[in-house]
Amino acid sequence: MSYKIRNKEDYAASYKKSIENNSDFWEDIAQNFTWFKPWNTVMECDMKEASFKWFDGAQTNITYNCIDRHLEQKGNQTAIIFEPNLPTDKALQISYNQLHENVCKMSNVLIQMGIKKGDRVAIYLPMIPELAYCVLACARIGAIHSVIFAGFSSGALSARINDASCKMVITSDGSYRGNKTIDLKGIVDEALKDCPCVQNVLVVERTNTEIKMIKNRDHYLTPLIEAASSVHEAQAFDSEDPLFILYTSGSTGKPKGMLHTTGGYMIYTAYTFNNVFAYEEKDVYWCTADIGWITGHSYIVYGPLLNGATTLMFEGVPSYPNAGRFWEIVDKFQVNQFYTAPTAIRALAKESIDYVNKYELSSLKIIGTVGEPINEEAWQWYHKNIGKEKCPIVDTWWQTETGGILISPLPHISPQIPTFATNPLPGIQPVLMDQSGNESSENNVVGKLCIKRAWPSIARTIWGDHQRYKETYFTAFPGYYFTGDGAKRDSSGMYRITGRVDDVIIVSGHNLGTAPIEDAINEHEYVAESAIVGFPHDVKGNALYGYVTLKQDIENKELLKKEINQLISEKIGPIAKLDRIQFTPGLPKTRSGKIMRRILRKIAEGDFASFGDISTLLNPEVVEEIKNGKI
Ligand code: WTA
């Protein structure tokens, strides 16, 4: 690959070129891939209309670039290492040749089941190799994959399936997480009661548990794969043909199905993977995310495979059978790059250091974090105990919407400043907006983080709702992409992301919108209304605090709290459960009826001193009552 940034001078030159000659810069990067037809234009981007086209007119197949083109040189090299939930179960090393065979077979199964270009396929699977095969098979035949994290409840699953009118669901009988077995197929059955669009369900056998199979709808995958041909030629698709939909929480309303397309996403994830992780041939790379999130899409599947790397998939959890599990895996496979979330680091830092010191970790070269701001203490623990003070930490800032990493240190090139994502990658122009909505030109400022110019992997739209896409990201600051995050730029121009500035709360690295959780709570027959805010939590980063107003006083409040969390689990998933619930006589509201979350946030944090101006409240007395109720 000729897009490697090797030193400070390379970075400076690439960055300069990307600003002065943006189109040539990306065109040079795109030359590293196999295209079946060249492009007419490199980019046609309109930030006002939120319309983006990259490499228009070109044709390619992303899986040809992920798999086929490596076969000649790397056919026998491991593409995917699969480490199962149980350490005593056998790991798999899947070569590029085997990956090719599996993906071709899976593609033929999908075709045989009537899946065509543009059809949506929902994938609800644990972290097993079939998940990667299904994602790649969809891409190979031009079907749009919609991977839904297998921790979501049946309600969340059916909402996502229906939003994209998925024709097929691929799931497994069950899944393993630590010492638990989860009845995935049962959750799918429940969800599909409300999904008339789904014609077929493919079932991977993982736990071999007894499940209900519905005739003509449900099919075990194994016999279909056994009967399928392993010959499948990758078809040519347009650069702007949809690749996948992935849902992310919005601050209001239903989840947003972010749509990513083919060519731009391909070159951006490959380029950033290669440089942010300073990937070298034969390295073993491990990202602990789930493929149900964007991090897994871009940096377990596409980015690494596009570079012909070896990528590790882990089925289990960091705490099972004990808190040494991650470090055991690092030593077992001699992992060179390790990429995880601050919440996992904080949880493991709480455990005895013996769990770490039992292992050498000497193979590690680069360690990374993603998903939420990392606090100084966690950064230092990671640096000292895992990186042994020699591995650069890449604190990578990006979003489902951005498709790939936008701001991150480059190993051995950027300075290491704890809690700072530091530099924009080439092609990325971050700006901070001041209180009056103008770009701050100074350093040493805080503001709302926007990006000035489009990059190849920017989401193209929200599935079925382009207006919402425009309004959410492109209207607050016309001409810019608004991230929803706040940031600081220090005196040397380095960026530190401070967190969300909207009603999205990041709990254990998962983005949660407050509105859907409130909707779930409000469905309880005794609940009049509710408001959710985040409060600091030493492992999860943030935890959820719910203020709930009842229609009438209820005696058994503890039971009610349980029922509320049960409802949330059913409607959204256990990740959205509340840590604290306070019953309140009312919620503080402005005269226009808007809940003043700022005050509720302060009370949840235990900060009763600085409520600011509450004179605009319709019901200021309620603030006092909530405060007293908390104490
Ligand atoms: C937050 C995850 C601070 C941020 C790839 C962003 C971060 C949201 C970082 C996107 C980081 C992600 N430092 N905050 N290094 N990385 N975030 O869509 O608030 O799941 O807007 O994508 O996570 O979360 P998402």
mmCIF file of N, CA and C in Angstrom, residues 187-236:
data_model
loop_
_atom_site.group_PDB
_atom_site.id
_atom_site.type_symbol
_atom_site.label_atom_id
_atom_site.label_comp_id
_atom_site.label_asym_id
_atom_site.label_seq_id
_atom_site.Cartn_x
_atom_site.Cartn_y
_atom_site.Cartn_z
ATOM 1 N N ILE A 187 -36.068 -14.465 20.854
ATOM 2 C CA ILE A 187 -36.217 -13.005 20.741
ATOM 3 C C ILE A 187 -36.637 -12.645 19.309
ATOM 4 N N VAL A 188 -36.028 -13.339 18.342
ATOM 5 C CA VAL A 188 -36.397 -13.086 16.938
ATOM 6 C C VAL A 188 -37.866 -13.464 16.708
ATOM 7 N N ASP A 189 -38.279 -14.617 17.224
ATOM 8 C CA ASP A 189 -39.676 -15.051 17.038
ATOM 9 C C ASP A 189 -40.632 -14.000 17.577
ATOM 10 N N GLU A 190 -40.305 -13.477 18.745
ATOM 11 C CA GLU A 190 -41.145 -12.456 19.355
ATOM 12 C C GLU A 190 -41.186 -11.202 18.467
ATOM 13 N N ALA A 191 -40.013 -10.792 18.009
ATOM 14 C CA ALA A 191 -39.923 -9.577 17.177
ATOM 15 C C ALA A 191 -40.721 -9.744 15.886
ATOM 16 N N LEU A 192 -40.649 -10.947 15.293
ATOM 17 C CA LEU A 192 -41.236 -11.132 13.968
ATOM 18 C C LEU A 192 -42.764 -11.191 13.981
ATOM 19 N N LYS A 193 -43.347 -11.234 15.188
ATOM 20 C CA LYS A 193 -44.816 -11.149 15.253
ATOM 21 C C LYS A 193 -45.282 -9.829 14.652
ATOM 22 N N ASP A 194 -44.394 -8.824 14.689
ATOM 23 C CA ASP A 194 -44.758 -7.497 14.172
ATOM 24 C C ASP A 194 -44.033 -7.137 12.887
ATOM 25 N N CYS A 195 -43.453 -8.104 12.191
ATOM 26 C CA CYS A 195 -42.644 -7.759 11.012
ATOM 27 C C CYS A 195 -43.126 -8.489 9.765
ATOM 28 N N PRO A 196 -44.178 -7.994 9.133
ATOM 29 C CA PRO A 196 -44.697 -8.695 7.954
ATOM 30 C C PRO A 196 -43.727 -8.706 6.775
ATOM 31 N N CYS A 197 -42.745 -7.820 6.779
ATOM 32 C CA CYS A 197 -41.809 -7.744 5.641
ATOM 33 C C CYS A 197 -40.863 -8.939 5.561
ATOM 34 N N VAL A 198 -40.663 -9.642 6.677
ATOM 35 C CA VAL A 198 -39.662 -10.716 6.693
ATOM 36 C C VAL A 198 -40.231 -12.001 6.090
ATOM 37 N N GLN A 199 -39.542 -12.502 5.048
ATOM 38 C CA GLN A 199 -40.017 -13.717 4.390
ATOM 39 C C GLN A 199 -39.297 -14.965 4.882
ATOM 40 N N ASN A 200 -38.003 -14.809 5.167
ATOM 41 C CA ASN A 200 -37.218 -15.974 5.565
ATOM 42 C C ASN A 200 -36.287 -15.665 6.728
ATOM 43 N N VAL A 201 -36.062 -16.694 7.546
ATOM 44 C CA VAL A 201 -35.107 -16.562 8.649
ATOM 45 C C VAL A 201 -34.077 -17.675 8.504
ATOM 46 N N LEU A 202 -32.808 -17.289 8.477
ATOM 47 C CA LEU A 202 -31.749 -18.300 8.458
ATOM 48 C C LEU A 202 -31.213 -18.453 9.871
ATOM 49 N N VAL A 203 -31.016 -19.708 10.291
ATOM 50 C CA VAL A 203 -30.615 -19.960 11.670
ATOM 51 C C VAL A 203 -29.264 -20.683 11.710
ATOM 52 N N VAL A 204 -28.288 -20.019 12.305
ATOM 53 C CA VAL A 204 -26.976 -20.635 12.512
ATOM 54 C C VAL A 204 -27.059 -21.442 13.804
ATOM 55 N N GLU A 205 -26.493 -22.637 13.804
ATOM 56 C CA GLU A 205 -26.502 -23.419 15.051
ATOM 57 C C GLU A 205 -25.257 -23.104 15.862
ATOM 58 N N ARG A 206 -25.456 -22.538 17.025
ATOM 59 C CA ARG A 206 -24.320 -22.217 17.884
ATOM 60 C C ARG A 206 -24.404 -22.931 19.234
ATOM 61 N N THR A 207 -25.584 -22.825 19.882
ATOM 62 C CA THR A 207 -25.701 -23.407 21.228
ATOM 63 C C THR A 207 -26.371 -24.783 21.185
ATOM 64 N N ASN A 208 -26.909 -25.139 20.004
ATOM 65 C CA ASN A 208 -27.645 -26.400 19.835
ATOM 66 C C ASN A 208 -28.767 -26.557 20.856
ATOM 67 N N THR A 209 -29.384 -25.453 21.176
ATOM 68 C CA THR A 209 -30.515 -25.500 22.098
ATOM 69 C C THR A 209 -31.784 -25.757 21.296
ATOM 70 N N GLU A 210 -32.796 -26.200 22.003
ATOM 71 C CA GLU A 210 -34.050 -26.491 21.315
ATOM 72 C C GLU A 210 -34.772 -25.189 20.977
ATOM 73 N N ILE A 211 -35.163 -25.040 19.732
ATOM 74 C CA ILE A 211 -35.864 -23.814 19.334
ATOM 75 C C ILE A 211 -37.072 -24.186 18.486
ATOM 76 N N LYS A 212 -37.941 -23.215 18.310
ATOM 77 C CA LYS A 212 -39.108 -23.450 17.462
ATOM 78 C C LYS A 212 -38.735 -23.040 16.035
ATOM 79 N N MET A 213 -39.009 -23.919 15.067
ATOM 80 C CA MET A 213 -38.738 -23.559 13.677
ATOM 81 C C MET A 213 -40.083 -23.423 12.975
ATOM 82 N N ILE A 214 -40.325 -22.292 12.364
ATOM 83 C CA ILE A 214 -41.603 -22.098 11.686
ATOM 84 C C ILE A 214 -41.473 -22.535 10.227
ATOM 85 N N LYS A 215 -42.375 -23.405 9.846
ATOM 86 C CA LYS A 215 -42.306 -24.014 8.514
ATOM 87 C C LYS A 215 -42.356 -22.951 7.412
ATOM 88 N N ASN A 216 -41.569 -23.169 6.405
ATOM 89 C CA ASN A 216 -41.467 -22.279 5.247
ATOM 90 C C ASN A 216 -40.848 -20.913 5.553
ATOM 91 N N ARG A 217 -40.708 -20.593 6.827
ATOM 92 C CA ARG A 217 -40.070 -19.302 7.148
ATOM 93 C C ARG A 217 -38.644 -19.509 7.659
ATOM 94 N N ASP A 218 -38.460 -20.487 8.541
ATOM 95 C CA ASP A 218 -37.165 -20.667 9.206
ATOM 96 C C ASP A 218 -36.371 -21.808 8.575
ATOM 97 N N HIS A 219 -35.080 -21.569 8.366
ATOM 98 C CA HIS A 219 -34.233 -22.589 7.731
ATOM 99 C C HIS A 219 -32.903 -22.661 8.463
ATOM 100 N N TYR A 220 -32.472 -23.861 8.809
ATOM 101 C CA TYR A 220 -31.123 -24.007 9.362
ATOM 102 C C TYR A 220 -30.112 -23.711 8.262
ATOM 103 N N LEU A 221 -29.053 -23.026 8.636
ATOM 104 C CA LEU A 221 -28.074 -22.628 7.631
ATOM 105 C C LEU A 221 -27.191 -23.801 7.175
ATOM 106 N N THR A 222 -26.831 -24.689 8.127
ATOM 107 C CA THR A 222 -25.836 -25.725 7.801
ATOM 108 C C THR A 222 -26.170 -26.517 6.527
ATOM 109 N N PRO A 223 -27.375 -27.096 6.402
ATOM 110 C CA PRO A 223 -27.622 -27.873 5.173
ATOM 111 C C PRO A 223 -27.591 -27.004 3.911
ATOM 112 N N LEU A 224 -27.985 -25.763 4.044
ATOM 113 C CA LEU A 224 -27.969 -24.888 2.863
ATOM 114 C C LEU A 224 -26.531 -24.615 2.426
ATOM 115 N N ILE A 225 -25.666 -24.390 3.425
ATOM 116 C CA ILE A 225 -24.249 -24.127 3.112
ATOM 117 C C ILE A 225 -23.616 -25.387 2.512
ATOM 118 N N GLU A 226 -23.945 -26.542 3.108
ATOM 119 C CA GLU A 226 -23.358 -27.792 2.602
ATOM 120 C C GLU A 226 -23.723 -28.021 1.141
ATOM 121 N N ALA A 227 -24.930 -27.636 0.771
ATOM 122 C CA ALA A 227 -25.386 -27.866 -0.604
ATOM 123 C C ALA A 227 -24.934 -26.763 -1.565
ATOM 124 N N ALA A 228 -24.427 -25.661 -1.010
ATOM 125 C CA ALA A 228 -24.149 -24.502 -1.883
ATOM 126 C C ALA A 228 -22.819 -24.642 -2.603
ATOM 127 N N SER A 229 -22.758 -24.058 -3.772
ATOM 128 C CA SER A 229 -21.506 -24.039 -4.537
ATOM 129 C C SER A 229 -20.547 -23.037 -3.890
ATOM 130 N N SER A 230 -19.243 -23.360 -3.998
ATOM 131 C CA SER A 230 -18.263 -22.423 -3.436
ATOM 132 C C SER A 230 -17.713 -21.487 -4.509
ATOM 133 N N VAL A 231 -18.388 -21.497 -5.655
ATOM 134 C CA VAL A 231 -17.959 -20.593 -6.721
ATOM 135 C C VAL A 231 -18.919 -19.411 -6.781
ATOM 136 N N HIS A 232 -18.380 -18.245 -6.630
ATOM 137 C CA HIS A 232 -19.198 -17.045 -6.793
ATOM 138 C C HIS A 232 -18.308 -15.894 -7.205
ATOM 139 N N GLU A 233 -18.615 -15.337 -8.341
ATOM 140 C CA GLU A 233 -17.801 -14.230 -8.816
ATOM 141 C C GLU A 233 -18.363 -12.921 -8.289
ATOM 142 N N ALA A 234 -17.467 -12.118 -7.703
ATOM 143 C CA ALA A 234 -17.914 -10.834 -7.146
ATOM 144 C C ALA A 234 -18.469 -9.955 -8.263
ATOM 145 N N GLN A 235 -19.670 -9.421 -8.032
ATOM 146 C CA GLN A 235 -20.271 -8.582 -9.060
ATOM 147 C C GLN A 235 -19.820 -7.142 -8.914
ATOM 148 N N ALA A 236 -19.943 -6.388 -9.991
ATOM 149 C CA ALA A 236 -19.544 -4.977 -9.953
ATOM 150 C C ALA A 236 -20.713 -4.121 -9.484
#
